[in-house]
Amino acid sequence: MSLTFFVGMTVSKEINIKGLVQGVGFRPAIYRMAIMHCLTGTVENNNKGVSIIIEGDKKNVTRFINDIPLRTPIASSISSIEIEDKKISGYKDFQISKSTSESNEITEVSPDIGVCDECLEDIKKQHNRINYAFTNCTNCGPRFTIIKDLPYDRAKTTMDVFPMCESCNSEYKKILDRRFHAQPVACNNCGPHYSLYYKGEIIIDISTIISTSCKLIESGKILAIKGLGGYHLSCDAFNENSINNLRIAKNREGKPFAIMFKDVFSAKKYLHISNEEEKLLTSWRKPIVLLKLKIDISASISIGLNTIGVMLPYMPLHYLLFEKLVTSSIVLTSGNISDEPVIISNEDALSTLGKISDGVITYNRDIYNRTDDSVTTVINNIPRVIRRSRSYAPSPLDINLRTEGIFAGGAELVNCFCLGKGNQAILSQHIGDLKNLETFEFYEESVSRFSRLFRFKPQLAVMDLHPDYLSSRYVEQMQLPTTKVQHHHAHIASCMAEHKLDEKVIGVSFDGTGMGDDSNIWGSEFFICDLADYERITHFEYIMQPGGDAVIKHPWRMMSAYLNHYFGKEAENKYPFLFKGIDEYSLRTVQNMLTNKLNSPLTSSAGRLFDAISALLRVCHSSTYHAEAPMRLESVADPSIAESYTYSQYKILSFKSTFVELIADISNGTPLEMISGKFHNTIVNVIIDTVLLIRKKSGINKVVLSGGTFQNSILLEKVEMKLAANGFDYYTQSKIPSNDGGIALGQLAIAAKRRELGRFDL
Ligand code: ZN
Ligand code: ZN
Ligand code: FE
């Protein structure tokens, strides 16, 4: 009788895990599980992910394997687990091996993680971490923002200049410690520290920094504060005066500011927060969540909108500030002037933000990768990412296509680019509007940093049809085999890639602008498409866009164009009240353009129709930031209204009757909320009626919706509900923005598919 009979059967397995498994405390968690189940073996990071060899009693090994998805760290995510039998090697114990980096395959870089509760406790209790605002552990802290290269090790982060003290080093080495192998581990004795630049002095004592900063905020002053991915500008969220001063200083006339609340409890006094929204708000990513106002916090923050961007503290410093602050909320907006990239260098912060603030809180650890706060919203109980940056980037997306070597340049106004590795799409953090020189430099720098970090060698490149997009020009100068992708096809492909769809679908792509293959401006497209090709089935009728891009700042120009289109020159005589308040000279110029078809490209954009209606209702005549007119129109709408206006469908979609009925409602004195509600319902009907017709003709039951217009919560909520009621399988974006921030993913998927079909225009 052998000994193994008594102790159960001994087995050995090799387990390979891919996904977001490095830099998130994965190996120590595996170690603890192995010890718990009395097993031996090894765990190591390699460039494919995490590799485990586990040996011991068969039942315990099974339990260990079952535990992996349940007991691994909060910020990790497993994309695949492969298990193979192995010969028994007779390990004496369980060990964590050093990182190896022999292969060219690279695994995921963890995004930054908001400070955990245990670290917040350490700040109160641990003698070397009292008020230490850089406290972190394997479960929390900075990651992507400080990583310069892989494999993830302290020496390859901006923590490389801070040698660990003895006490930190012993935690770092102790396998059962929460800080075991936490690369940014630090304490008051060895790590980075904050400084406050105030009135020509530099304060370095943290308690004095906190108390002085709180006094400044409470007395209505503006502070610049270094965050995880860049600087913020901050002031009391309840102080109208300070907010207005900040607005002037930042040169940001109308754009709403994001705010940070002390905690969910205080946020609930002012905001409606559903369970799903609370989950998102308090998640480790700590994104900005767009929430509906209960009571207005301050008119100068929301500027007439019924929602506001809210986040909760995610750095120890935020907690330290709120402990002393009387106010429960502060503005925390990106530290930049206008639309330039958020400032990350201490020098720039002192010279630029120093001038427009009363004090600058900085620290002496570099931010290597710039990130903005991510922005999210919850629609139909599903979280949707609108701006994908801090704590989301650079997590890749698995798509069911070989993407290796493909570079997708993205769009222009809301740019993100995308790299292909294996079957993954690695989207950059939100870059911004490439037309700014500084933003374009950020784009170039990020492309080269991502390429190095992910060992990316471009073989093929993708660009938008628009030759003048700066991203298109960038792709062209790469001098690689290139494929061109139509903007709205890319929106649909982005949503398809997110849901791993690879078949013919009905695509509904609504947004503000994108070049069509007939050189007109598109933006209300109904396609039958797959990943490689599209057929344009129908769209809104073409309307002149007087002055081209100038309409974006002047929605009333689109109103004039629509009225001129449907009622001719008579529009002004017929409906003089609609033109009230428009400067006579500008109006004549626009009317002249429309009559003589001068400098007026044609557009089928849904965004431009929303602009026109917003101006018609005097909700927004002139716009001070991107998409202000549609946002205001949504904000005034009563979503409980059931009525709608008529429209006509004959090959293309036309809105003459919509305008006639809507103007009649204005003349009748119908309330604004009702008119806007009816207009939203009209667009819902247009979408549902049209996809029903397309399904009837094509037999296709899958509908894919994307494009910035679907950030409109009333529209998306109602469209999804009606698609479900009509038995459609429908797909909308959640992890990836439906705005132009998601375009690069769609471009990548289309190129991958075309390459698979052997159709890349080589
Ligand atoms: Zn922690
Ligand atoms: Zn230390
Ligand atoms: Fe778009």
XYZ file of C-alpha atoms in Angstrom, residues 176-664:
489
model
C 2.105 37.583 3.467
C 2.239 41.391 3.691
C -0.282 43.507 1.789
C 2.636 45.456 0.327
C 4.486 42.416 -0.918
C 5.896 43.424 -4.313
C 3.861 46.653 -4.341
C 6.187 48.577 -6.659
C 5.281 52.121 -5.512
C 5.471 51.213 -1.790
C 6.687 54.178 0.250
C 6.410 55.894 3.591
C 7.152 59.211 5.265
C 10.811 58.218 5.582
C 11.570 57.238 2.008
C 8.879 58.206 -0.484
C 7.782 61.277 -2.423
C 6.267 64.221 -0.588
C 3.950 67.143 -1.223
C 4.841 70.850 -1.245
C 2.549 73.854 -1.245
C 3.721 76.935 -3.126
C 1.954 79.810 -1.477
C 2.812 83.525 -1.403
C 6.400 82.935 -2.477
C 6.944 80.307 0.201
C 7.281 76.550 -0.043
C 5.492 74.661 2.725
C 6.477 71.003 3.087
C 4.827 69.952 6.342
C 1.751 67.966 5.299
C -0.470 69.166 8.169
C 0.337 72.783 7.341
C -0.235 72.111 3.644
C -3.665 70.670 4.427
C -4.724 73.386 6.859
C -3.474 76.222 4.626
C -5.116 74.717 1.543
C -8.421 74.256 3.363
C -8.328 77.881 4.508
C -7.648 79.012 0.950
C -10.544 76.975 -0.455
C -12.942 78.057 2.296
C -12.053 81.696 1.721
C -12.951 81.447 -1.961
C -9.471 81.030 -3.395
C -8.363 78.837 -6.298
C -5.832 76.036 -5.791
C -3.875 73.989 -8.306
C -3.450 70.414 -7.048
C -1.306 67.702 -8.583
C -3.376 64.565 -9.109
C -2.571 61.072 -10.390
C -2.590 61.754 -14.112
C -2.261 65.535 -14.161
C -2.971 68.749 -12.300
C -6.424 69.876 -11.228
C -7.745 73.336 -10.508
C -9.929 73.486 -7.484
C -12.210 75.751 -5.474
C -15.270 75.514 -3.227
C -18.133 74.054 -5.300
C -20.670 76.186 -3.433
C -18.911 79.507 -3.978
C -20.294 81.157 -7.128
C -17.668 83.861 -7.063
C -14.693 81.516 -6.973
C -16.210 79.351 -9.699
C -16.692 82.360 -11.923
C -13.129 83.462 -11.286
C -11.923 79.978 -12.155
C -13.967 80.030 -15.333
C -12.386 83.298 -16.409
C -8.898 82.098 -15.453
C -9.294 78.884 -17.408
C -10.833 80.640 -20.360
C -13.705 78.193 -20.213
C -16.835 80.194 -20.749
C -19.685 77.732 -20.608
C -18.383 74.212 -20.103
C -19.623 72.510 -16.936
C -17.045 71.718 -14.231
C -16.655 68.348 -12.529
C -16.844 68.309 -8.761
C -15.651 65.977 -6.024
C -17.870 65.201 -3.041
C -16.519 64.181 0.352
C -18.570 60.953 0.233
C -21.715 59.398 -1.267
C -23.760 60.441 1.735
C -23.146 64.155 1.167
C -23.524 63.773 -2.602
C -26.996 62.289 -2.117
C -28.249 65.531 -0.617
C -27.832 67.226 -3.973
C -28.019 64.450 -6.530
C -30.189 61.547 -7.552
C -27.990 58.457 -7.296
C -29.298 55.047 -8.373
C -27.747 51.787 -7.133
C -25.892 51.342 -10.396
C -24.594 54.911 -10.269
C -23.452 54.458 -6.685
C -21.621 51.275 -7.629
C -19.794 53.107 -10.394
C -19.071 56.156 -8.255
C -17.546 54.064 -5.449
C -15.777 51.513 -7.688
C -11.967 51.296 -7.589
C -11.822 53.322 -10.796
C -13.491 56.326 -9.159
C -14.594 57.889 -12.452
C -16.618 61.047 -12.922
C -20.263 59.969 -13.134
C -22.864 62.236 -14.731
C -25.687 62.551 -12.210
C -29.063 64.292 -12.156
C -29.318 67.257 -9.825
C -31.847 67.210 -6.983
C -30.976 70.698 -5.777
C -28.690 72.994 -7.707
C -25.262 73.142 -6.093
C -24.242 76.319 -7.804
C -25.564 77.851 -10.973
C -22.057 78.496 -12.240
C -21.136 74.824 -12.234
C -24.069 73.259 -14.032
C -24.784 76.350 -16.182
C -28.368 75.404 -16.765
C -27.895 71.673 -17.342
C -29.783 69.193 -15.187
C -26.800 66.883 -14.741
C -23.371 67.388 -13.285
C -20.123 65.372 -13.338
C -19.363 64.030 -9.867
C -16.533 61.950 -8.436
C -15.392 60.766 -5.026
C -11.920 61.023 -3.447
C -9.403 58.589 -4.915
C -6.045 59.837 -3.617
C -5.042 59.968 0.055
C -4.611 63.756 -0.286
C -8.281 64.139 -1.268
C -9.290 62.370 1.950
C -6.911 64.468 4.034
C -8.380 67.650 2.546
C -11.997 66.618 3.139
C -11.229 65.714 6.747
C -10.506 69.392 7.394
C -12.764 71.098 4.879
C -16.115 72.489 6.004
C -17.536 72.360 2.477
C -18.637 68.910 1.315
C -17.691 69.495 -2.295
C -14.925 71.074 -4.344
C -14.573 71.779 -8.041
C -11.867 69.561 -9.488
C -11.397 70.458 -13.103
C -8.465 69.697 -15.354
C -5.444 71.909 -14.776
C -5.040 73.495 -18.164
C -5.958 76.600 -20.078
C -8.832 76.138 -22.519
C -8.526 72.827 -24.331
C -4.808 72.241 -23.988
C -3.732 68.899 -22.529
C -3.861 68.751 -18.752
C -0.562 69.930 -17.246
C 1.664 67.212 -15.748
C 5.040 68.849 -15.168
C 5.727 70.747 -11.973
C 7.497 73.503 -13.860
C 4.555 74.121 -16.207
C 2.172 73.968 -13.286
C 4.075 76.619 -11.360
C 4.487 78.915 -14.336
C 1.023 78.510 -15.880
C -1.349 77.428 -13.128
C 0.618 79.420 -10.562
C -0.542 82.585 -12.302
C -4.234 81.760 -12.184
C -4.378 80.186 -8.736
C -3.630 81.317 -5.196
C -1.538 78.283 -4.332
C -0.072 75.212 -6.019
C 0.052 71.823 -4.297
C 2.669 69.725 -5.977
C 4.745 66.610 -5.274
C 8.148 65.376 -6.336
C 7.228 62.171 -8.167
C 6.870 62.538 -11.933
C 3.725 61.725 -13.837
C 4.937 59.791 -16.857
C 1.687 59.012 -18.656
C -0.854 61.837 -18.627
C -4.452 60.835 -17.914
C -7.611 62.877 -17.447
C -10.373 61.856 -15.087
C -12.576 59.367 -16.906
C -16.213 60.298 -17.498
C -19.089 57.835 -17.330
C -22.863 57.782 -17.281
C -25.482 55.154 -16.495
C -28.257 54.644 -19.038
C -30.804 51.810 -18.708
C -28.803 50.589 -15.708
C -25.696 50.029 -17.824
C -22.529 52.038 -17.123
C -21.247 53.770 -20.256
C -17.784 55.232 -20.596
C -17.817 58.645 -22.275
C -14.182 59.650 -21.734
C -11.838 56.714 -21.232
C -8.699 57.685 -19.400
C -7.565 57.410 -15.739
C -8.148 53.964 -14.249
C -9.459 52.562 -17.561
C -6.503 53.066 -19.899
C -4.544 51.167 -21.038
C -6.609 48.025 -20.339
C -6.916 46.209 -23.654
C -9.995 44.701 -25.205
C -10.010 41.174 -26.572
C -11.553 41.127 -29.986
C -12.041 37.990 -32.088
C -9.673 39.084 -34.827
C -5.941 39.036 -35.332
C -4.931 42.625 -34.756
C -1.131 42.274 -34.517
C 0.767 45.199 -36.022
C -2.218 47.384 -36.905
C -2.098 51.073 -35.961
C -5.384 53.009 -36.002
C -4.968 56.787 -35.954
C -8.441 57.652 -34.633
C -10.553 60.725 -35.301
C -9.626 64.356 -34.735
C -11.778 66.245 -32.242
C -12.025 63.584 -29.540
C -8.984 61.539 -30.370
C -7.819 58.208 -29.027
C -5.555 55.938 -31.049
C -5.396 52.165 -30.977
C -2.693 49.507 -31.332
C -3.224 45.858 -32.236
C -1.374 43.115 -30.307
C -2.294 39.475 -30.844
C -6.077 39.491 -30.667
C -6.175 42.595 -28.554
C -6.992 46.221 -29.144
C -5.021 48.567 -26.917
C -6.745 51.950 -26.868
C -4.781 54.967 -25.719
C -6.075 57.226 -23.004
C -8.250 60.147 -24.153
C -5.940 62.460 -26.110
C -8.274 65.315 -27.074
C -8.582 67.746 -29.954
C -5.601 67.286 -32.264
C -6.052 70.748 -33.756
C -4.279 72.124 -30.677
C -0.560 71.984 -31.262
C 0.122 70.820 -27.691
C -2.490 68.091 -27.977
C -0.994 66.887 -31.227
C 2.413 66.693 -29.532
C 0.797 64.666 -26.759
C -0.582 62.360 -29.487
C 2.830 61.830 -31.087
C 4.499 61.278 -27.727
C 1.825 58.812 -26.624
C 2.036 56.828 -29.856
C 5.765 56.374 -29.343
C 5.383 55.557 -25.626
C 2.647 53.000 -26.282
C 4.714 51.457 -29.060
C 7.654 51.007 -26.724
C 5.646 49.890 -23.720
C 3.730 47.261 -25.671
C 6.638 46.273 -27.955
C 4.518 47.313 -30.910
C 5.859 47.273 -34.454
C 3.365 48.767 -36.909
C 2.875 46.883 -40.170
C -0.406 48.344 -41.337
C -2.125 51.629 -40.622
C -5.698 52.869 -40.690
C -6.970 56.374 -41.248
C -10.243 58.217 -41.599
C -11.543 59.115 -45.066
C -11.023 62.763 -44.137
C -7.596 63.613 -45.572
C -7.212 66.761 -43.452
C -7.665 65.148 -40.052
C -4.323 65.540 -38.315
C -4.572 61.858 -37.381
C -4.917 61.029 -41.112
C -1.832 63.080 -41.905
C 0.047 61.376 -39.095
C -0.870 57.957 -40.507
C 0.186 59.005 -43.998
C 3.654 60.031 -42.907
C 4.153 56.569 -41.350
C 4.491 55.336 -44.937
C 2.939 51.970 -44.239
C 0.341 50.036 -46.199
C -2.822 51.934 -45.297
C -6.551 51.407 -45.445
C -9.142 54.181 -45.253
C -12.237 53.818 -43.136
C -15.449 55.808 -43.299
C -16.133 57.529 -39.990
C -19.640 56.165 -39.333
C -18.686 52.672 -40.401
C -15.901 52.935 -37.806
C -18.476 53.910 -35.123
C -20.524 50.774 -35.859
C -17.414 48.571 -36.079
C -16.290 49.932 -32.691
C -19.531 48.738 -31.110
C -19.312 45.433 -33.014
C -15.740 44.886 -31.794
C -16.784 45.640 -28.225
C -19.426 42.894 -28.502
C -17.255 40.555 -30.625
C -19.746 40.665 -33.525
C -18.504 39.591 -36.935
C -21.506 39.316 -39.257
C -23.999 41.437 -41.170
C -25.907 43.835 -38.944
C -28.127 46.881 -39.209
C -25.919 49.799 -38.162
C -27.364 53.070 -36.899
C -24.662 55.728 -36.645
C -25.716 59.179 -35.417
C -23.299 61.973 -34.578
C -22.205 65.506 -35.382
C -19.848 65.089 -38.265
C -17.798 62.694 -40.333
C -16.850 62.585 -43.980
C -19.000 60.425 -46.245
C -17.880 58.565 -49.336
C -19.763 61.113 -51.477
C -17.642 63.875 -49.856
C -20.684 65.248 -48.038
C -20.813 65.459 -44.263
C -22.624 62.440 -42.821
C -24.082 61.820 -39.395
C -27.443 59.996 -39.459
C -26.555 56.795 -41.217
C -28.535 53.578 -41.506
C -26.244 50.851 -42.812
C -26.365 47.204 -43.551
C -22.795 46.422 -42.765
C -20.264 43.952 -41.503
C -16.747 44.581 -40.313
C -15.320 44.914 -43.811
C -17.966 46.858 -45.746
C -21.132 48.886 -45.485
C -24.097 49.716 -47.639
C -25.810 53.016 -46.856
C -29.524 52.257 -46.768
C -30.946 55.631 -45.791
C -30.152 58.848 -43.912
C -31.555 62.260 -43.031
C -31.956 64.483 -46.051
C -29.032 66.722 -46.944
C -29.172 70.259 -45.593
C -26.746 73.076 -46.312
C -24.297 73.846 -43.542
C -23.745 77.589 -44.016
C -20.124 78.481 -43.328
C -19.069 74.830 -42.849
C -17.625 74.273 -39.382
C -18.798 77.746 -38.303
C -22.256 76.271 -37.603
C -20.827 74.341 -34.665
C -20.447 77.551 -32.672
C -23.680 79.016 -34.045
C -26.549 76.537 -33.945
C -28.890 79.292 -35.205
C -27.153 78.947 -38.579
C -28.471 75.373 -38.820
C -31.906 76.611 -37.800
C -31.763 79.110 -40.688
C -30.575 76.400 -43.048
C -33.425 74.045 -42.137
C -36.043 76.813 -42.328
C -34.642 77.948 -45.660
C -34.660 74.369 -46.918
C -38.292 73.721 -46.014
C -39.876 77.142 -46.427
C -37.516 79.000 -48.783
C -36.743 82.679 -48.457
C -40.252 83.160 -47.091
C -39.231 81.596 -43.789
C -38.209 84.953 -42.353
C -41.530 86.592 -43.238
C -43.538 83.577 -42.218
C -41.896 83.074 -38.847
C -40.236 86.388 -37.876
C -40.338 85.455 -34.168
C -37.900 82.619 -34.769
C -35.200 85.010 -35.958
C -35.558 87.481 -33.115
C -32.326 88.378 -31.425
C -30.055 87.258 -34.241
C -27.647 89.960 -35.279
C -28.889 91.428 -38.575
C -25.545 91.439 -40.358
C -24.774 87.798 -39.503
C -28.266 86.757 -40.508
C -27.943 88.478 -43.924
C -24.552 86.812 -44.464
C -25.983 83.388 -43.695
C -29.108 83.921 -45.794
C -26.876 85.006 -48.646
C -24.809 81.833 -48.335
C -27.955 79.717 -48.350
C -29.580 81.498 -51.321
C -26.436 81.439 -53.414
C -25.183 78.061 -52.148
C -21.901 79.612 -51.065
C -19.478 77.943 -48.669
C -22.257 75.584 -47.572
C -21.317 71.901 -47.665
C -24.174 69.414 -47.429
C -24.805 67.532 -44.226
C -27.025 64.670 -43.111
C -25.847 65.022 -39.511
C -28.250 64.196 -36.684
C -26.221 66.474 -34.422
C -26.918 69.397 -36.747
C -30.668 68.694 -36.605
C -30.464 68.756 -32.791
C -28.555 72.061 -33.132
C -31.294 73.520 -35.324
C -34.081 72.504 -32.941
C -32.111 73.762 -29.947
C -31.785 77.169 -31.635
C -35.425 77.135 -32.738
C -36.486 76.694 -29.115
C -33.986 79.384 -28.041
C -32.400 76.821 -25.769
C -29.047 77.457 -27.401
C -28.491 80.026 -30.137
C -24.729 80.105 -29.832
C -22.612 77.361 -28.409
C -19.551 77.785 -26.187
C -18.439 74.134 -26.043
C -18.688 70.922 -28.017
C -22.256 69.537 -28.231
C -23.712 72.241 -25.978
C -26.872 72.695 -28.088
C -27.965 69.020 -28.072
C -27.012 68.704 -24.387
C -29.210 71.658 -23.468
C -32.042 70.358 -25.619
C -31.889 67.025 -23.790
C -31.660 68.805 -20.468
C -34.942 70.718 -20.966
C -36.894 67.723 -22.314
C -39.566 65.991 -20.269
C -38.839 62.292 -20.857
C -42.312 61.261 -19.655
C -43.987 62.879 -22.681
C -45.419 60.232 -25.010
C -46.401 62.340 -28.058
C -44.219 63.003 -31.051
C -44.149 64.880 -34.342
C -44.571 63.368 -37.774
C -41.814 63.070 -40.368
C -41.670 61.556 -43.793
C -39.835 58.606 -45.181
C -39.360 58.219 -48.855
C -35.930 56.836 -49.668
C -34.531 59.414 -47.296
C -35.819 60.840 -44.019
C -37.299 64.329 -44.124
C -38.495 66.616 -41.348
C -40.672 69.255 -43.002
C -43.798 68.179 -41.126
C -41.765 67.975 -37.912
C -40.796 71.633 -38.326
C -44.349 72.733 -39.213
C -45.839 71.004 -36.165
C -43.035 72.049 -33.856
C -43.270 75.722 -34.877
C -47.033 75.543 -34.379
